[in-house]
Amino acid sequence: MKKRIFILSLVTLFLVSCKKSEPATSTAESKQTQTEANGDPLPSWNDGALKKDIIAYVEKVTKEGSPDFIPTESRIATFDNDGTLWAEKPYVQELFAFYRVKKMVEAKPELAQKQPFKAVIEKDKTFFEKGGDKALIELVAATHTGMNEDEFETSVNDFFKSAQYPGKNIPVKQIRYQPQLELLNYLRANGFKTYIVTGGTIEVVRAISQDFYGIPKDQVVGTSFKYKYDAAKNAVQREAALDHFNDKEGKPVGIQLHIGQRPVFACGNEGGAGDIAMLTYSQGNKYPSFQLLVNHNDSIREYKYQEKDNASLNAAAKNKWHVVDMQKDWKKVFAE
Amino acid sequence: MKKRIFILSLVTLFLVSCKKSEPATSTAESKQTQTEANGDPLPSWNDGALKKDIIAYVEKVTKEGSPDFIPTESRIATFDNDGTLWAEKPYVQELFAFYRVKKMVEAKPELAQKQPFKAVIEKDKTFFEKGGDKALIELVAATHTGMNEDEFETSVNDFFKSAQYPGKNIPVKQIRYQPQLELLNYLRANGFKTYIVTGGTIEVVRAISQDFYGIPKDQVVGTSFKYKYDAAKNAVQREAALDHFNDKEGKPVGIQLHIGQRPVFACGNEGGAGDIAMLTYSQGNKYPSFQLLVNHNDSIREYKYQEKDNASLNAAAKNKWHVVDMQKDWKKVFAE
């Protein structure tokens, strides 16, 4: 069941990557950006109701003696990654899978004649459309597992050293959203512990979480494979089977396992309905909580895409979550 | 397989609890204790080679510019809990299981006539000896699962409010080892992030980790059950199946999943051979590392027990790990 969802999501990944990315104009906005030194903790957020609400919430729950006060150890803030902290058209995870295919074929050229490597090398999307689950399981297993954690970490680090974002021709680091980096810093400055809760695989995100977001490896919750300790090699081996798929209803489960308490602040995005369960779960907190959903409605500066059934925005309206109107709320989109 | 080990360990738990505990004389040592204000970071450790080695290691790896320097984000210190941070004769986890049985029988008296509750109430150890795995699976399932995380947390908190340690008649908090509390503080003061990596179930330890050890919930790695998000109740349900058994070779796996990197400082104890894999794994770190093994050789102040095959102490000798000779190295054993 879990495997099936993962695979379907990978099919989407692959198909999305075959569409041409829309142009970005992130530099055009940079002149408007104020620095945090000016006393504004969120300089890349336009003044308005949402920015006011975020600041009012943080002030309310950190004021000692207030009935809304949240003790430091329960100031848990969780952020989705793809589409919430950085762009997701295409997913970086997918770029990594293709990078791995390329590297593996370089090391062993005969793989280029073997599926699913051949299809990736030849950009043959019909192979994956026709092959469905089986072909994609093979791709993920071949590129993400069958090695130990030390080897995998080296390969992820190598990928990020030179990874460029398609369509934009900028380093992957520059697809981070500047307003969100400020929000992470603002929350941390107010005693919140910030976490990434991603549908992506945990070790890929951990490779950059500290450098890109100031979030330590152990504060990343994500999709994980089965591990096995190999005593002979004194290493943890990655096995070709999913252990936990950390998307949708998997997110509260991942949060319980890794964090052990409900977040008071949860932020996700519309696009794949992946964060509805996490935001709902956060809202069940005994402390006052804040839910934030990024709406991708900015075709000029970022991308514009909606869910067919509008599930995330409908849930936001129903549950009174705060929605980031990217066009109106963000003065600047991308980090430099 | 995992289940079997867990159950065997529970059988041991139960049998151990039926033995009479040896007397404790923790108060007798309190006069010798210096405060940390005197400038000694480890006042309850006797001066000697081990204390000197610990301090030399910490100074060496935190000295900027030194070839042994470890960046802050990799200063990961992992501690086993039972027998390493607090006493394990009997396990606190076991006291909790018996507490749950009592509470469940109070709420539903007819359970007292039903196994495995009847055997616990009547202290019938032959029931568990004869019933083996099946009886103990029933006991764990009945006491630790079948509720959601909010309900479980309430029940663990209630237990710790009044839990007394058998044989000693002191609150459970007082079975913590004072020298280890100082070691945790000393490591943290030097930029180490401290974790508990326990064979016990994760939520039971999380309930006291901050208060007892200054370790936040999300820095506890432990044995976990399967969870499922219940959308109707907006809660995470605990299912009657083990997900991960965090003992022996399960510890490096739990560390990879929760922490994402090898510890540089790892501390366990001899008694059940539970920490050999964790200490070995730590020793495979690319940075200089430190392994510490508590030897329970103090029948007067704590307990004296050894593994039949001496596996942990043999591994310590072979791999040059540091061994805490509790009799000689600890000026004081228990916290007040």
XYZ file of C-alpha atoms in Angstrom:
672
model
C 0.000 0.000 0.000
C 2.675 2.447 1.117
C 4.909 1.256 -1.694
C 2.130 1.851 -4.174
C 1.639 5.486 -3.136
C 5.378 6.050 -3.266
C 5.563 4.653 -6.743
C 2.575 6.638 -7.978
C 4.230 9.717 -6.617
C 7.401 8.813 -8.473
C 5.434 8.452 -11.684
C 4.169 11.981 -11.113
C 7.728 13.066 -10.411
C 8.929 11.681 -13.661
C 6.103 13.125 -15.730
C 6.425 16.532 -14.112
C 10.114 16.561 -14.948
C 9.295 16.063 -18.606
C 7.318 19.335 -18.712
C 9.277 22.444 -19.399
C 9.867 24.602 -16.351
C 8.501 28.140 -16.384
C 11.031 30.955 -16.283
C 12.061 32.473 -12.961
C 12.618 36.121 -12.233
C 13.898 35.907 -8.711
C 16.559 38.574 -9.151
C 13.994 41.189 -10.243
C 12.627 41.323 -6.720
C 15.867 41.598 -4.822
C 15.951 45.396 -4.640
C 12.779 45.434 -2.569
C 14.270 43.192 0.116
C 15.008 44.733 3.475
C 17.482 43.220 5.847
C 16.512 41.787 9.186
C 18.805 44.319 10.799
C 16.105 46.946 10.192
C 14.141 45.402 13.060
C 11.676 43.607 10.804
C 12.032 39.874 11.460
C 10.290 39.024 8.162
C 11.572 41.594 5.642
C 10.658 39.501 2.575
C 7.044 39.234 3.690
C 4.806 42.067 2.573
C 3.039 43.920 5.370
C -0.502 42.640 5.622
C -2.854 40.459 7.612
C -0.811 37.253 7.305
C 2.499 38.745 8.444
C 0.659 40.461 11.293
C -0.985 37.169 12.315
C 2.322 35.264 12.334
C 4.005 37.868 14.525
C 0.977 38.175 16.832
C 0.938 34.393 17.309
C 4.639 34.177 18.139
C 4.396 37.097 20.584
C 1.313 35.640 22.252
C 2.690 32.160 22.879
C 6.126 33.299 24.061
C 4.868 35.851 26.599
C 5.431 34.434 30.070
C 2.386 34.582 32.284
C 0.034 34.724 29.287
C -2.690 32.047 29.204
C -1.434 31.216 25.701
C 2.180 30.711 26.814
C 3.869 27.589 25.406
C 6.869 26.181 27.319
C 10.040 26.095 25.224
C 10.169 22.289 25.029
C 6.774 22.264 23.287
C 7.542 24.985 20.756
C 7.746 22.511 17.910
C 7.562 23.903 14.359
C 7.372 21.507 11.411
C 7.870 22.451 7.766
C 7.303 20.389 4.683
C 10.215 20.798 2.244
C 9.215 20.401 -1.435
C 6.996 23.338 -2.411
C 7.180 24.742 1.131
C 10.862 25.553 1.733
C 12.100 25.190 -1.843
C 10.578 24.754 -5.304
C 9.236 21.375 -6.404
C 9.041 21.647 -10.203
C 10.782 19.235 -10.561
C 11.557 17.619 -7.212
C 15.240 17.758 -6.254
C 14.937 14.103 -5.219
C 14.247 13.259 -8.835
C 17.293 15.170 -10.034
C 19.280 13.096 -7.564
C 17.866 9.821 -8.921
C 18.824 10.834 -12.457
C 22.266 11.932 -11.258
C 22.750 8.525 -9.682
C 21.769 6.812 -12.932
C 24.338 8.881 -14.816
C 27.092 8.117 -12.299
C 26.267 4.427 -12.249
C 26.327 4.248 -16.029
C 29.670 6.092 -16.115
C 31.102 3.529 -13.701
C 29.564 0.600 -15.544
C 28.738 1.607 -19.148
C 26.883 -1.611 -19.951
C 24.080 -0.402 -17.638
C 23.098 2.089 -20.365
C 21.706 -0.837 -22.323
C 19.783 -2.116 -19.332
C 16.423 -0.877 -18.082
C 15.485 1.275 -16.225
C 18.846 3.042 -16.773
C 18.374 3.037 -20.542
C 15.053 4.844 -20.305
C 16.512 7.556 -18.065
C 19.573 8.064 -20.270
C 17.396 8.228 -23.387
C 14.703 10.336 -21.647
C 12.200 7.677 -22.685
C 9.165 8.624 -20.648
C 6.952 6.016 -22.363
C 9.056 3.312 -20.686
C 7.992 4.528 -17.271
C 4.413 5.177 -18.369
C 4.147 1.621 -19.702
C 6.326 -0.092 -17.102
C 4.447 1.502 -14.233
C 5.243 0.418 -10.692
C 7.709 -2.286 -11.595
C 9.987 -0.067 -13.646
C 10.014 2.663 -11.036
C 10.619 0.304 -8.152
C 13.668 -0.847 -10.040
C 14.847 2.724 -10.560
C 14.530 3.677 -6.903
C 16.024 0.447 -5.633
C 18.937 0.762 -8.043
C 19.724 4.388 -7.236
C 18.931 4.769 -3.526
C 19.693 1.431 -1.881
C 22.051 -1.538 -1.942
C 24.887 0.430 -0.377
C 25.727 1.465 3.150
C 24.960 4.838 4.711
C 28.536 6.124 4.451
C 28.548 5.419 0.710
C 25.102 6.922 0.217
C 26.062 10.086 2.111
C 29.121 10.546 -0.096
C 26.997 10.215 -3.225
C 24.378 12.739 -1.991
C 27.099 15.217 -1.022
C 28.688 14.867 -4.467
C 25.318 15.511 -6.122
C 24.666 18.713 -4.174
C 28.141 20.096 -4.911
C 27.204 20.861 -8.504
C 23.442 20.315 -8.809
C 21.737 22.913 -11.007
C 17.992 23.487 -11.156
C 16.515 22.744 -14.601
C 14.999 25.649 -16.496
C 16.584 28.184 -14.160
C 20.254 27.278 -14.474
C 20.970 28.185 -10.892
C 22.439 26.088 -8.069
C 19.791 24.116 -6.188
C 20.505 26.234 -3.104
C 18.914 29.205 -4.857
C 15.501 27.601 -5.167
C 14.957 28.036 -1.416
C 12.234 30.539 -0.546
C 13.733 33.607 1.135
C 10.567 34.429 3.189
C 10.619 30.928 4.653
C 14.290 31.191 5.652
C 13.331 34.341 7.567
C 10.371 32.586 9.151
C 12.584 29.689 10.296
C 15.055 32.141 11.828
C 12.292 34.144 13.465
C 10.765 31.056 15.059
C 14.154 29.833 16.300
C 14.948 33.252 17.742
C 11.753 32.819 19.753
C 12.656 29.418 21.188
C 10.962 27.216 18.604
C 12.719 24.050 17.519
C 12.356 23.793 13.733
C 11.974 20.506 11.855
C 11.633 19.441 8.244
C 8.875 16.846 7.749
C 9.228 15.778 4.142
C 7.866 13.164 1.770
C 11.387 13.004 0.343
C 13.893 10.450 1.556
C 15.405 11.436 4.854
C 19.128 11.173 4.060
C 18.912 13.246 0.875
C 17.410 16.152 2.821
C 19.735 15.690 5.804
C 22.699 16.243 3.492
C 21.743 19.925 3.098
C 19.397 20.681 6.017
C 22.030 22.408 8.182
C 23.633 24.387 5.377
C 20.432 25.323 3.539
C 18.031 25.831 6.451
C 19.995 25.796 9.722
C 18.225 22.556 10.638
C 20.396 19.721 12.049
C 20.240 16.236 10.525
C 18.308 14.776 13.461
C 15.540 17.354 12.980
C 14.671 15.962 9.563
C 11.739 13.528 9.379
C 11.273 11.803 6.033
C 10.678 8.716 3.968
C 13.057 5.943 4.974
C 14.198 2.605 3.632
C 14.784 -0.467 5.758
C 18.193 -0.505 7.413
C 20.265 -3.379 8.655
C 23.429 -3.265 10.732
C 26.227 -5.107 8.977
C 28.563 -6.180 11.795
C 31.311 -7.367 9.450
C 31.533 -3.922 7.815
C 30.518 -2.023 10.969
C 28.060 -0.042 8.832
C 24.323 0.403 8.366
C 23.189 -1.100 5.087
C 20.293 0.405 3.039
C 17.971 -2.363 1.935
C 15.779 -2.273 -1.164
C 12.506 -1.919 0.737
C 10.610 1.096 2.022
C 10.246 1.324 5.784
C 8.123 4.455 6.131
C 6.529 6.651 3.472
C 6.368 10.073 5.061
C 3.622 11.760 3.086
C -0.033 12.566 3.809
C -1.197 10.417 6.751
C 2.362 9.171 7.126
C 3.424 12.604 8.400
C 1.755 12.443 11.840
C 3.275 8.966 12.204
C 6.755 10.235 11.308
C 6.280 13.147 13.721
C 5.340 10.816 16.570
C 8.290 8.535 15.899
C 10.938 11.227 15.496
C 9.668 14.202 17.506
C 7.309 12.621 20.020
C 4.837 15.473 20.295
C 2.399 17.424 18.130
C 3.769 20.561 16.466
C 2.300 23.903 17.524
C 3.345 25.480 14.225
C 2.970 23.506 11.002
C 3.598 24.695 7.467
C 2.927 22.890 4.206
C 1.832 23.629 0.674
C -0.965 22.896 -1.721
C -0.113 20.945 -4.841
C -0.123 17.310 -3.831
C -2.381 17.308 -0.743
C 0.638 16.035 1.170
C 0.335 18.262 4.239
C -3.361 18.177 5.146
C -2.848 15.464 7.770
C 0.166 17.240 9.326
C -1.671 20.552 9.628
C -4.774 18.835 11.042
C -2.602 16.948 13.523
C -0.942 20.174 14.628
C -4.350 21.761 15.156
C -5.164 19.011 17.673
C -2.412 20.370 19.945
C -3.440 21.261 23.490
C -1.530 24.543 23.074
C -2.586 27.368 20.715
C -1.371 26.368 17.275
C -0.747 27.928 13.870
C -1.230 26.306 10.468
C 0.218 27.785 7.308
C -0.319 26.605 3.738
C 1.677 27.922 0.768
C -0.482 28.529 -2.319
C 1.462 28.330 -5.565
C -0.308 31.092 -7.471
C 2.695 32.998 -8.813
C 3.324 31.972 -12.410
C 5.686 34.891 -12.968
C 8.121 34.555 -10.089
C 7.651 30.871 -9.188
C 5.063 28.427 -10.564
C 1.314 28.248 -10.646
C -0.322 24.901 -9.949
C -3.406 23.687 -8.136
C -4.790 20.342 -7.004
C -7.598 19.076 -9.226
C -9.941 18.684 -6.267
C -8.537 21.682 -4.410
C -8.290 19.493 -1.300
C -5.600 21.474 0.554
C -7.174 24.891 0.006
C -10.594 23.502 0.902
C -9.166 22.065 4.132
C -7.544 25.426 4.856
C -10.842 27.258 4.429
C -12.742 24.733 6.516
C -10.206 24.694 9.359
C -9.267 28.380 9.246
C -5.636 27.749 8.390
C -3.541 30.661 7.179
C -2.761 30.626 3.474
C 0.324 32.203 1.897
C -0.810 34.001 -1.235
C 2.613 33.898 -2.841
C 1.824 36.731 -5.249
C 0.651 39.096 -2.538
C 2.398 37.952 0.646
C 5.956 37.438 -0.561
C 7.977 40.506 -1.473
C 10.709 38.260 -2.771
C 10.498 34.549 -3.590
C 13.957 33.008 -3.930
C 17.084 33.250 -1.803
C 20.229 34.496 -3.468
C 12.921 -12.625 15.193
C 12.876 -9.150 16.709
C 9.714 -10.009 18.574
C 11.355 -13.099 19.970
C 14.304 -11.179 21.400
C 11.944 -8.627 22.892
C 9.919 -11.318 24.540
C 12.948 -13.147 25.848
C 14.105 -9.902 27.329
C 10.717 -9.474 28.977
C 10.956 -12.932 30.468
C 14.268 -11.876 31.980
C 12.611 -8.686 33.178
C 9.937 -10.592 34.961
C 12.269 -13.105 36.551
C 14.687 -10.413 37.674
C 11.830 -8.569 39.358
C 11.004 -11.640 41.402
C 14.475 -11.598 42.973
C 14.913 -9.486 46.052
C 16.811 -6.279 45.395
C 20.036 -5.646 47.284
C 20.091 -2.747 49.727
C 21.264 0.664 48.583
C 23.342 3.090 50.587
C 23.261 6.078 48.311
C 22.939 8.602 51.108
C 26.129 7.403 52.792
C 28.189 8.833 49.974
C 26.608 12.243 49.746
C 29.007 14.035 52.068
C 31.938 13.349 49.751
C 30.228 15.059 46.828
C 31.662 18.321 45.614
C 29.619 20.773 43.628
C 30.411 21.660 40.044
C 30.867 25.243 41.210
C 34.299 24.249 42.539
C 35.527 24.182 38.955
C 35.528 20.406 38.683
C 33.076 19.457 35.904
C 32.831 15.879 37.201
C 32.820 16.181 41.020
C 31.256 12.751 41.587
C 33.994 11.029 39.595
C 37.068 10.089 41.583
C 40.311 11.518 40.287
C 42.096 8.882 38.271
C 42.952 7.722 34.771
C 39.367 7.479 33.522
C 38.303 10.945 34.622
C 41.525 12.325 33.168
C 40.886 10.533 29.855
C 37.324 11.853 29.557
C 38.419 15.437 30.148
C 41.429 15.098 27.838
C 39.175 13.772 25.064
C 36.655 16.589 25.391
C 39.390 19.232 25.462
C 41.156 17.719 22.461
C 38.116 17.516 20.165
C 36.727 20.947 21.037
C 39.983 22.856 20.502
C 39.673 24.843 17.293
C 42.589 24.389 14.936
C 43.491 21.035 16.491
C 43.712 18.094 14.057
C 41.273 16.284 16.378
C 38.678 19.078 16.290
C 35.076 17.936 15.763
C 32.591 20.474 14.354
C 29.663 21.121 16.701
C 27.077 19.458 14.435
C 28.988 16.169 14.681
C 29.450 16.195 18.467
C 26.897 13.449 18.956
C 26.905 11.657 22.328
C 24.668 8.627 22.837
C 23.866 7.020 26.175
C 22.066 3.814 26.884
C 19.547 4.293 29.716
C 18.934 1.121 31.802
C 22.111 0.345 33.741
C 23.903 3.320 32.170
C 21.970 6.400 33.310
C 19.817 4.752 35.978
C 19.623 1.381 37.739
C 18.108 -1.618 35.965
C 17.336 -4.080 38.786
C 14.436 -4.217 37.990
C 13.813 -2.268 34.788
C 11.545 0.769 35.265
C 9.748 -0.312 32.094
C 8.655 -3.429 33.912
C 7.348 -1.440 36.874
C 5.311 0.525 34.367
C 3.824 -2.634 32.822
C 2.783 -3.855 36.271
C 1.360 -0.414 37.118
C -0.703 -0.544 33.934
C -2.043 -3.985 34.872
C -3.088 -2.669 38.280
C -4.818 0.373 36.780
C -6.565 -1.687 34.139
C -7.815 -4.147 36.735
C -9.052 -1.286 38.926
C -11.027 0.081 35.991
C -12.317 -3.330 34.960
C -12.126 -5.745 37.953
C -13.099 -8.805 35.906
C -9.658 -8.589 34.244
C -8.158 -9.914 37.508
C -9.584 -13.302 36.609
C -8.162 -13.162 33.110
C -4.614 -13.979 32.054
C -2.056 -12.472 31.829
C -3.463 -9.933 34.331
C -4.232 -12.646 36.881
C -0.626 -13.849 36.908
C 0.717 -10.332 37.486
C -1.778 -9.588 40.262
C -1.022 -12.896 41.955
C 2.739 -12.622 41.299
C 2.533 -16.015 39.605
C 5.864 -16.244 37.878
C 5.291 -19.840 36.804
C 2.537 -18.585 34.490
C 5.066 -16.578 32.511
C 7.708 -19.291 32.673
C 5.229 -21.835 31.282
C 3.319 -19.497 28.947
C 6.501 -18.186 27.379
C 6.276 -15.850 24.426
C 2.531 -16.007 24.018
C 1.725 -14.903 27.566
C 4.231 -12.084 27.472
C 3.123 -10.832 24.066
C -0.341 -10.577 25.559
C 0.965 -8.646 28.562
C 2.877 -6.097 26.489
C 0.108 -5.695 23.941
C -2.471 -5.247 26.680
C -0.474 -2.699 28.674
C 1.416 -0.669 26.049
C -0.802 -0.539 22.959
C -4.400 -0.355 21.781
C -4.702 3.315 22.725
C -3.605 6.540 21.111
C -0.464 8.493 21.954
C -2.265 11.135 24.003
C -3.804 8.464 26.222
C -0.524 6.592 26.530
C 1.345 9.760 27.487
C -1.173 10.489 30.241
C -0.771 7.007 31.642
C 3.063 7.193 31.627
C 2.988 10.606 33.309
C 0.640 9.260 35.984
C 2.967 6.340 36.618
C 6.047 8.528 37.100
C 4.235 10.870 39.504
C 4.354 8.304 42.279
C 6.598 5.478 41.077
C 8.865 4.075 43.804
C 11.865 1.837 43.204
C 11.457 -1.629 44.763
C 13.859 -2.560 47.534
C 15.011 1.020 47.964
C 11.717 2.763 48.655
C 12.787 5.916 46.880
C 11.219 7.752 43.950
C 12.389 6.428 40.587
C 14.129 9.765 39.951
C 16.655 8.904 42.664
C 17.975 5.835 40.866
C 19.726 8.062 38.316
C 23.515 7.945 38.514
C 24.900 11.276 39.716
C 28.265 10.911 37.880
C 26.414 10.383 34.607
C 24.258 13.483 35.115
C 27.493 15.445 35.504
C 28.952 13.807 32.395
C 25.847 14.725 30.352
C 26.088 18.332 31.548
C 29.813 18.467 30.889
C 29.397 17.193 27.326
C 26.559 19.635 26.627
C 28.574 22.531 28.019
C 31.157 21.594 25.390
C 28.760 21.639 22.462
C 27.816 17.957 22.396
C 24.213 17.032 21.644
C 23.232 14.267 24.080
C 20.867 11.426 23.189
C 19.396 8.444 24.973
C 19.569 5.273 22.879
C 17.594 2.725 24.869
C 16.205 -0.773 24.488
C 13.174 0.512 26.409
C 10.099 1.789 24.621
C 10.616 5.282 23.346
C 7.565 7.044 24.816
C 8.128 5.753 28.341
C 11.615 7.271 28.389
C 10.503 10.468 26.636
C 8.094 11.117 29.483
C 11.021 11.819 31.842
C 13.997 12.518 29.571
C 13.847 16.312 29.883
C 13.148 16.385 33.613
C 15.519 13.577 34.618
C 18.386 14.125 32.181
C 17.901 17.454 30.391
C 17.367 15.521 27.153
C 14.419 16.586 24.947
C 11.866 14.027 23.757
C 13.154 14.051 20.179
C 16.643 13.087 21.382
C 15.384 9.754 22.684
C 15.857 6.728 20.414
C 14.112 3.565 21.568
C 11.985 0.553 20.874
C 8.795 1.527 19.054
C 5.469 -0.033 18.190
C 3.700 0.385 14.874
C 1.712 3.617 14.655
C -1.247 4.514 12.516
C -2.803 7.923 12.031
C -6.492 7.799 12.899
C -8.037 10.628 10.882
C -11.436 10.387 12.599
C -9.866 10.939 16.030
C -7.008 13.110 14.703
C -4.619 11.021 16.778
C -1.807 8.528 16.329
C -2.905 5.069 17.372
C -0.491 2.552 18.953
C -0.895 -0.819 17.298
C -0.156 -4.167 18.947
C 2.962 -4.875 16.872
C 6.597 -3.995 17.349
C 8.089 -1.722 14.711
C 11.708 -1.521 15.872
C 13.474 -3.292 18.708
C 16.251 -0.932 19.721
C 18.708 -3.233 21.420
C 22.037 -4.754 20.392
C 22.353 -4.536 16.572
C 19.115 -2.542 16.524
C 20.924 0.405 18.127
C 23.015 1.450 15.088
C 19.800 1.176 13.034
C 17.874 3.382 15.495
C 20.767 5.859 15.508
C 20.782 6.081 11.715
C 17.022 6.568 11.572
C 16.734 9.147 14.352
C 20.120 10.886 14.462
C 21.510 10.323 10.978
C 25.179 10.131 11.902
C 27.538 8.020 13.996
C 28.094 9.165 17.588
C 31.571 10.318 18.555
C 30.889 9.545 22.222
C 28.958 6.404 23.144
C 28.261 5.060 26.605
C 26.627 1.781 27.579
C 26.871 -0.880 30.249
C 27.705 -4.503 30.683
C 24.935 -6.754 31.914
C 22.938 -7.687 28.840
C 25.426 -7.155 26.000
C 23.013 -4.528 24.684
C 25.550 -1.838 23.840
C 28.387 -3.657 22.082
C 27.039 -2.798 18.618
C 26.478 0.886 19.519
C 30.001 1.305 20.892
C 31.506 -0.508 17.902
C 29.467 1.675 15.536
C 30.672 4.805 17.297
C 34.258 3.643 16.965
C 33.805 3.578 13.180
C 33.371 7.365 13.216
C 35.698 9.348 10.975
C 36.324 11.686 13.919
C 38.197 10.707 17.113
C 35.693 8.868 19.265
C 35.276 7.751 22.871
C 33.599 4.573 24.119
C 32.592 4.107 27.726
C 31.199 0.970 29.368
C 29.762 0.911 32.903
C 30.809 -2.175 34.855
C 28.337 -3.086 37.600
C 30.804 -4.257 40.208
C 29.492 -2.392 43.252
C 27.347 -4.737 45.327
C 27.379 -2.345 48.278
C 26.246 0.920 46.723
C 24.487 -0.364 43.597
C 24.381 -3.953 42.253
C 26.937 -6.464 41.130
C 26.165 -8.486 38.011
C 28.110 -9.830 35.054
C 27.279 -11.403 31.711
C 27.844 -15.168 31.693
C 30.096 -14.961 28.640
C 31.558 -11.593 29.654
C 30.877 -10.369 26.104
C 30.767 -6.617 26.840
C 33.908 -6.528 28.967
C 35.717 -8.732 26.448
C 34.716 -6.362 23.638
C 35.908 -3.427 25.756
C 39.318 -5.041 26.282
C 39.660 -5.998 22.635
C 38.641 -2.574 21.305
C 40.309 -0.468 24.016
C 37.062 1.047 25.277
C 37.081 2.853 28.599
C 35.433 0.952 31.444
C 33.777 2.602 34.448
C 34.827 0.638 37.513
C 31.851 1.763 39.553
C 33.519 0.923 42.858
C 36.668 2.902 42.121
C 35.613 5.573 39.622
C 32.396 6.858 41.177
C 32.638 8.873 44.366
C 28.889 8.837 44.600
C 26.432 6.598 42.759
C 22.893 7.943 43.004
C 21.416 11.407 42.530
C 19.491 12.916 45.409
